[in-house]
mmCIF file with all atom_site columns, C-alpha atoms in Angstrom:
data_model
loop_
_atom_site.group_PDB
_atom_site.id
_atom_site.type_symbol
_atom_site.label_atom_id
_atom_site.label_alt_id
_atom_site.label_comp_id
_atom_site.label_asym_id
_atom_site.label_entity_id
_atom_site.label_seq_id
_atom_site.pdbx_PDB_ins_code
_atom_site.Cartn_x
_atom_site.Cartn_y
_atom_site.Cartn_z
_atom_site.occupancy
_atom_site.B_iso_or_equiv
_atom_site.pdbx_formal_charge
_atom_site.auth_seq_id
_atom_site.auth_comp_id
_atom_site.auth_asym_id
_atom_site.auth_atom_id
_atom_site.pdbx_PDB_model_num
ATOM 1   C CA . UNK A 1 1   ? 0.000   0.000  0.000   1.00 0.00 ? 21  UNK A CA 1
ATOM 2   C CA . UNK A 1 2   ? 2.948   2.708  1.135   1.00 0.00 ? 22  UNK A CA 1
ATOM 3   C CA . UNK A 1 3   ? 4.435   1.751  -2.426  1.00 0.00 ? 23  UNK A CA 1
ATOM 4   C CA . UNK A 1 4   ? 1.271   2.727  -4.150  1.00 0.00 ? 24  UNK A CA 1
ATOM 5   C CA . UNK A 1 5   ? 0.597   5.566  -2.539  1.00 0.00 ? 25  UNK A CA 1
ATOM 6   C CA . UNK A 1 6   ? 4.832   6.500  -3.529  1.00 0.00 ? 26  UNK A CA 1
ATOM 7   C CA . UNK A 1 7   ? 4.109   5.851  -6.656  1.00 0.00 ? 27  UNK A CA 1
ATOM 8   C CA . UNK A 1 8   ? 1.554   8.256  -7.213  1.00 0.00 ? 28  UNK A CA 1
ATOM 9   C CA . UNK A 1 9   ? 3.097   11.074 -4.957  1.00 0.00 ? 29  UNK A CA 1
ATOM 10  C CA . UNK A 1 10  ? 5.723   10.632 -7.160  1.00 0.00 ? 30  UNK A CA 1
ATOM 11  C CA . UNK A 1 11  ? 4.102   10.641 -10.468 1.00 0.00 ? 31  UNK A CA 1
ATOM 12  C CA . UNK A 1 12  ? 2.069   13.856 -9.166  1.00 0.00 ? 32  UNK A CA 1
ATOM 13  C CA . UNK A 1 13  ? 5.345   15.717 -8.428  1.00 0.00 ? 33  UNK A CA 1
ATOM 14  C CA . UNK A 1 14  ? 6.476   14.607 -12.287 1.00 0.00 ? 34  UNK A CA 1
ATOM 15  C CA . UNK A 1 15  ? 2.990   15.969 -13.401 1.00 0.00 ? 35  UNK A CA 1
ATOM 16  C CA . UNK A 1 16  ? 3.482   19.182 -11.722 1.00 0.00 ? 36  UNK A CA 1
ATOM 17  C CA . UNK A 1 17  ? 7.339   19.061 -12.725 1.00 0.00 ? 37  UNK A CA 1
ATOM 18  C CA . UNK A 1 18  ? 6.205   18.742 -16.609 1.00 0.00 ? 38  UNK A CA 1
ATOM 19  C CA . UNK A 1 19  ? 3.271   21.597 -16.037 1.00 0.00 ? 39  UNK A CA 1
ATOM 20  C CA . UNK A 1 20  ? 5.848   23.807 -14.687 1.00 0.00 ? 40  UNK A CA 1
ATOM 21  C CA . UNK A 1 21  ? 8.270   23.536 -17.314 1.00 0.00 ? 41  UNK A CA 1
ATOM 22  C CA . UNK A 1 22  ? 6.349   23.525 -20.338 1.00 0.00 ? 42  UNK A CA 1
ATOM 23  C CA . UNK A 1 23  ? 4.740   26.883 -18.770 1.00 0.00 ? 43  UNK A CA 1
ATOM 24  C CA . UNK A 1 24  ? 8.343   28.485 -18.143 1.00 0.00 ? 44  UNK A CA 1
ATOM 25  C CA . UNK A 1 25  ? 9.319   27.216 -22.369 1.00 0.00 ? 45  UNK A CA 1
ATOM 26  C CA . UNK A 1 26  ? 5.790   28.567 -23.170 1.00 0.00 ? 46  UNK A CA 1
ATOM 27  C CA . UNK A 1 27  ? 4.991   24.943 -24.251 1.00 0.00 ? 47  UNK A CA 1
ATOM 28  C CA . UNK A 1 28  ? 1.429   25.661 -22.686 1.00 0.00 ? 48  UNK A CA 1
ATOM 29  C CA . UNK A 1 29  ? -0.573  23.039 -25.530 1.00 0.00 ? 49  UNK A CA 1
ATOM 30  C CA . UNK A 1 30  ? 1.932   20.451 -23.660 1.00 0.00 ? 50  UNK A CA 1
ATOM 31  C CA . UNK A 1 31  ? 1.035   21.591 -20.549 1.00 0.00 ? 51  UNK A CA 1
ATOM 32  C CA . UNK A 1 32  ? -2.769  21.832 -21.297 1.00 0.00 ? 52  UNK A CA 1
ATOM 33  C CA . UNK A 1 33  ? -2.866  18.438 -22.577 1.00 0.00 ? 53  UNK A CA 1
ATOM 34  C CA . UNK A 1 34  ? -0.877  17.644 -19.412 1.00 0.00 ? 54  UNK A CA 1
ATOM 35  C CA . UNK A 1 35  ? -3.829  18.860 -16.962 1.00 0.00 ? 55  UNK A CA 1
ATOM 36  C CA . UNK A 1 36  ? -6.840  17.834 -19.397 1.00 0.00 ? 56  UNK A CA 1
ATOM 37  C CA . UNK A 1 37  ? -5.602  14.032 -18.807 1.00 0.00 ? 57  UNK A CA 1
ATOM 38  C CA . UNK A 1 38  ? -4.199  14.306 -15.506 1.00 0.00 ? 58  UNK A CA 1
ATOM 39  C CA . UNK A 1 39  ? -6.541  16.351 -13.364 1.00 0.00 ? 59  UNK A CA 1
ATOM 40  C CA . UNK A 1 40  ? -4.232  17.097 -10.979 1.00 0.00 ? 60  UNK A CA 1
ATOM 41  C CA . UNK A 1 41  ? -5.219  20.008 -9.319  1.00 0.00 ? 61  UNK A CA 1
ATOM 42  C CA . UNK A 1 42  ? -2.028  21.304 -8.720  1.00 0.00 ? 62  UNK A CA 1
ATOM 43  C CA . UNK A 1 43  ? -0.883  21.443 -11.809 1.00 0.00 ? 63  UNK A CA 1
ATOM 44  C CA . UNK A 1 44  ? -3.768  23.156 -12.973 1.00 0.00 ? 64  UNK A CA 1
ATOM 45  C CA . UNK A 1 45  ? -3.591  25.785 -11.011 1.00 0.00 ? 65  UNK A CA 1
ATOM 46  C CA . UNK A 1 46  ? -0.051  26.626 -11.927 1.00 0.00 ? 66  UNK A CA 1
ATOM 47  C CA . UNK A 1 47  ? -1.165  26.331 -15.247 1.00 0.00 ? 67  UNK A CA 1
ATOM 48  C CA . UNK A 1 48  ? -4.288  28.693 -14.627 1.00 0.00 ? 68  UNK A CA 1
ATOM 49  C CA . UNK A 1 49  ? -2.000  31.451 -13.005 1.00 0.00 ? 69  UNK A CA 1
ATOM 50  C CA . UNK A 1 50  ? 0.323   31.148 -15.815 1.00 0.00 ? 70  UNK A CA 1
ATOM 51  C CA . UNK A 1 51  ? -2.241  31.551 -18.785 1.00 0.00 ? 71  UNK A CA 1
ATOM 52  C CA . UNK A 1 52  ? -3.703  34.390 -16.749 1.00 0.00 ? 72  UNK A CA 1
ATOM 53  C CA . UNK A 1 53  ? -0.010  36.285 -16.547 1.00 0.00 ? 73  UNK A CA 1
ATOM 54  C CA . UNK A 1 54  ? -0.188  35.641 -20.136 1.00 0.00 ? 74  UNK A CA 1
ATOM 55  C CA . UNK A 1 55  ? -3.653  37.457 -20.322 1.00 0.00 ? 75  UNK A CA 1
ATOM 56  C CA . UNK A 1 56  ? -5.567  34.173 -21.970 1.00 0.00 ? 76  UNK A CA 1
ATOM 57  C CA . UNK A 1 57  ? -8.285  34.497 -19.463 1.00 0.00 ? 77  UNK A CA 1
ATOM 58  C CA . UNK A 1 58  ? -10.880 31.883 -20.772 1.00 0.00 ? 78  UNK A CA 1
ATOM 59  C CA . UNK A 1 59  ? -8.461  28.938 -20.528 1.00 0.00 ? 79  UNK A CA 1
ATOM 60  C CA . UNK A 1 60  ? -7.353  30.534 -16.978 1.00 0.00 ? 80  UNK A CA 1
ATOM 61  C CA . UNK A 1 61  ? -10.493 30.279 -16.010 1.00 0.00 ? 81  UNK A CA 1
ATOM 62  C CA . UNK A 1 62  ? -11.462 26.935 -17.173 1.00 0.00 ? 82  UNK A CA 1
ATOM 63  C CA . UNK A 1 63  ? -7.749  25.685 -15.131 1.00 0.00 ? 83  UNK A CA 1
ATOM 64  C CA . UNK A 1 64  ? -8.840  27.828 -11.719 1.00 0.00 ? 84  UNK A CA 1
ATOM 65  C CA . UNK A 1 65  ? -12.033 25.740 -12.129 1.00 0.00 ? 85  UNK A CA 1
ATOM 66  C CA . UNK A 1 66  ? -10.684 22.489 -12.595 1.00 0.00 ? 86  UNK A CA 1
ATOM 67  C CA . UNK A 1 67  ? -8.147  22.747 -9.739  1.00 0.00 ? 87  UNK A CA 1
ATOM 68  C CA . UNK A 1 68  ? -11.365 24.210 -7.593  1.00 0.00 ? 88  UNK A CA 1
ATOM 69  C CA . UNK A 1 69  ? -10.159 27.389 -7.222  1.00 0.00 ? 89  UNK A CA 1
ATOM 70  C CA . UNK A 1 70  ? -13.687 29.013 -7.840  1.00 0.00 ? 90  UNK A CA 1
ATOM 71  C CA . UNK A 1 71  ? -12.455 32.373 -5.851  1.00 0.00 ? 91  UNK A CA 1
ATOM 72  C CA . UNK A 1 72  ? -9.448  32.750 -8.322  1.00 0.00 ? 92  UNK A CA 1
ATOM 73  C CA . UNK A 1 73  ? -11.959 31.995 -10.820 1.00 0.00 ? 93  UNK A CA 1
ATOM 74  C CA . UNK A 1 74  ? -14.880 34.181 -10.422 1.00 0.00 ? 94  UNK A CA 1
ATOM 75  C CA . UNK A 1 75  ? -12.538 37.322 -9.268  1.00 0.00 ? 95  UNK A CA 1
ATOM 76  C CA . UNK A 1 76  ? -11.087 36.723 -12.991 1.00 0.00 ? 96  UNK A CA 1
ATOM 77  C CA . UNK A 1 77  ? -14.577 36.332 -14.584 1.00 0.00 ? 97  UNK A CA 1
ATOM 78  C CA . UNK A 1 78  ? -15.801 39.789 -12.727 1.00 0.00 ? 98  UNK A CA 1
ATOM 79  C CA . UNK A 1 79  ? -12.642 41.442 -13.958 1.00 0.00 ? 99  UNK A CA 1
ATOM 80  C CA . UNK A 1 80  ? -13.344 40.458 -18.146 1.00 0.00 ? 100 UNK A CA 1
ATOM 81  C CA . UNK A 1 81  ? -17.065 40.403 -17.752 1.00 0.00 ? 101 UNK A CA 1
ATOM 82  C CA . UNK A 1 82  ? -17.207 36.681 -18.527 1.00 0.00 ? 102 UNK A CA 1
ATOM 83  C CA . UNK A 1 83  ? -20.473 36.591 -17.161 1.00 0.00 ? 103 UNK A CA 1
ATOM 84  C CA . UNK A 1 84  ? -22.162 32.859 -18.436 1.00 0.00 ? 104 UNK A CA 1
ATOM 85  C CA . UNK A 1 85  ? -18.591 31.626 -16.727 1.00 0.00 ? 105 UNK A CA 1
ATOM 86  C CA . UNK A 1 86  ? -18.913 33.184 -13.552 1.00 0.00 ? 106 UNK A CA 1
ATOM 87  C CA . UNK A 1 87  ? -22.547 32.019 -12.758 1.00 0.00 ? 107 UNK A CA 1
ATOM 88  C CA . UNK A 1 88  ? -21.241 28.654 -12.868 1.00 0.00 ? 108 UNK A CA 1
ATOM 89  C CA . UNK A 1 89  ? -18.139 28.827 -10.959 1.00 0.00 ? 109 UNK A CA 1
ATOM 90  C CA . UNK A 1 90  ? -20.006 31.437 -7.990  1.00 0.00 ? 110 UNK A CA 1
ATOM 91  C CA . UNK A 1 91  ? -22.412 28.240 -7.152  1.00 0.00 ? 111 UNK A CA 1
ATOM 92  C CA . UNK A 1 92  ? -18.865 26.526 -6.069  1.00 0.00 ? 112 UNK A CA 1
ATOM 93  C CA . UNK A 1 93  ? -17.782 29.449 -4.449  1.00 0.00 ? 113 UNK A CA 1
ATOM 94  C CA . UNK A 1 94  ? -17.964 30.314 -0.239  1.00 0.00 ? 114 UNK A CA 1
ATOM 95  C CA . UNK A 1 95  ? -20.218 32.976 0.276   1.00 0.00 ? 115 UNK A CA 1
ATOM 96  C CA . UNK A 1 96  ? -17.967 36.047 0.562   1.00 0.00 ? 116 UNK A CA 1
ATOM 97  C CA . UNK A 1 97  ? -17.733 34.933 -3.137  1.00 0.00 ? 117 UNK A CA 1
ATOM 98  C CA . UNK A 1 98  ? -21.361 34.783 -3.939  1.00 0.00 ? 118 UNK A CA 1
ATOM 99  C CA . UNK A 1 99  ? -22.267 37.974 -2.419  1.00 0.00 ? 119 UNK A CA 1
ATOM 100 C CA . UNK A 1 100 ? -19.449 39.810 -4.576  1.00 0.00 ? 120 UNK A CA 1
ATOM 101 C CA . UNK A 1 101 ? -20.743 37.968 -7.612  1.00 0.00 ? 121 UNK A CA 1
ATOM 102 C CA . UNK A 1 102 ? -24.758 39.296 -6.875  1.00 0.00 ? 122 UNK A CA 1
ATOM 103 C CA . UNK A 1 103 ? -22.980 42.900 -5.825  1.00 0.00 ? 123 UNK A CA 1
ATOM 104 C CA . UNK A 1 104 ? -21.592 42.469 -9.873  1.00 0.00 ? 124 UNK A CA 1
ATOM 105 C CA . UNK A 1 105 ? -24.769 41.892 -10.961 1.00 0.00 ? 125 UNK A CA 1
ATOM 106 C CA . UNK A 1 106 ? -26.556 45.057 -9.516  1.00 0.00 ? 126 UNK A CA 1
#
């Protein structure tokens, strides 16, 4: 059992590893493909901060939403008026979060 669970600590550090560097070499299809088959959370939110540095907000969004981040993702849907996204992700959110998204809305 310890080796299992090794084995995937270790092959989540190589996901994250991979994510990181394709990110830094601007690889991001690599790492895009990288989270879309992986789902490791981690690695999409590196990968969501990175696309949003890089101002490609939609995908950031998507990433923030797959790694649950729904506060990192409806603060970035508020900020580019992405407002079909952000109803989705503020039913995720806490409720500090919903009551900025209904203060957007008024």
């Amino acid at each position: 059992s310890s080796g299992i669970n090794a084995e995937y600590g270790e092959a989540a550090r190589d996901t994250m590893s991979f994510v990181r560097l394709w990110c830094y070499m601007g690889r991001f299809t690599d790492a895009i493909n990288t989270c879309n088959e992986t789902g490791d959370r981690a690695a999409c939110f590196h990968l969501a901060r990175q696309l949003e540095n890089h101002e490609r907000f939609a995908e950031a969004v998507s990433f923030y939403g797959k790694a649950k981040a729904y506060s990192n993702a409806t603060r970035l849907c508020r900020a580019n008026q992405m407002d079909n996204e952000l109803i989705s992700y503020a039913m995720y959110s806490n409720v500090d979060d919903m009551v900025q998204c209904a203060e957007y809305y008024e």
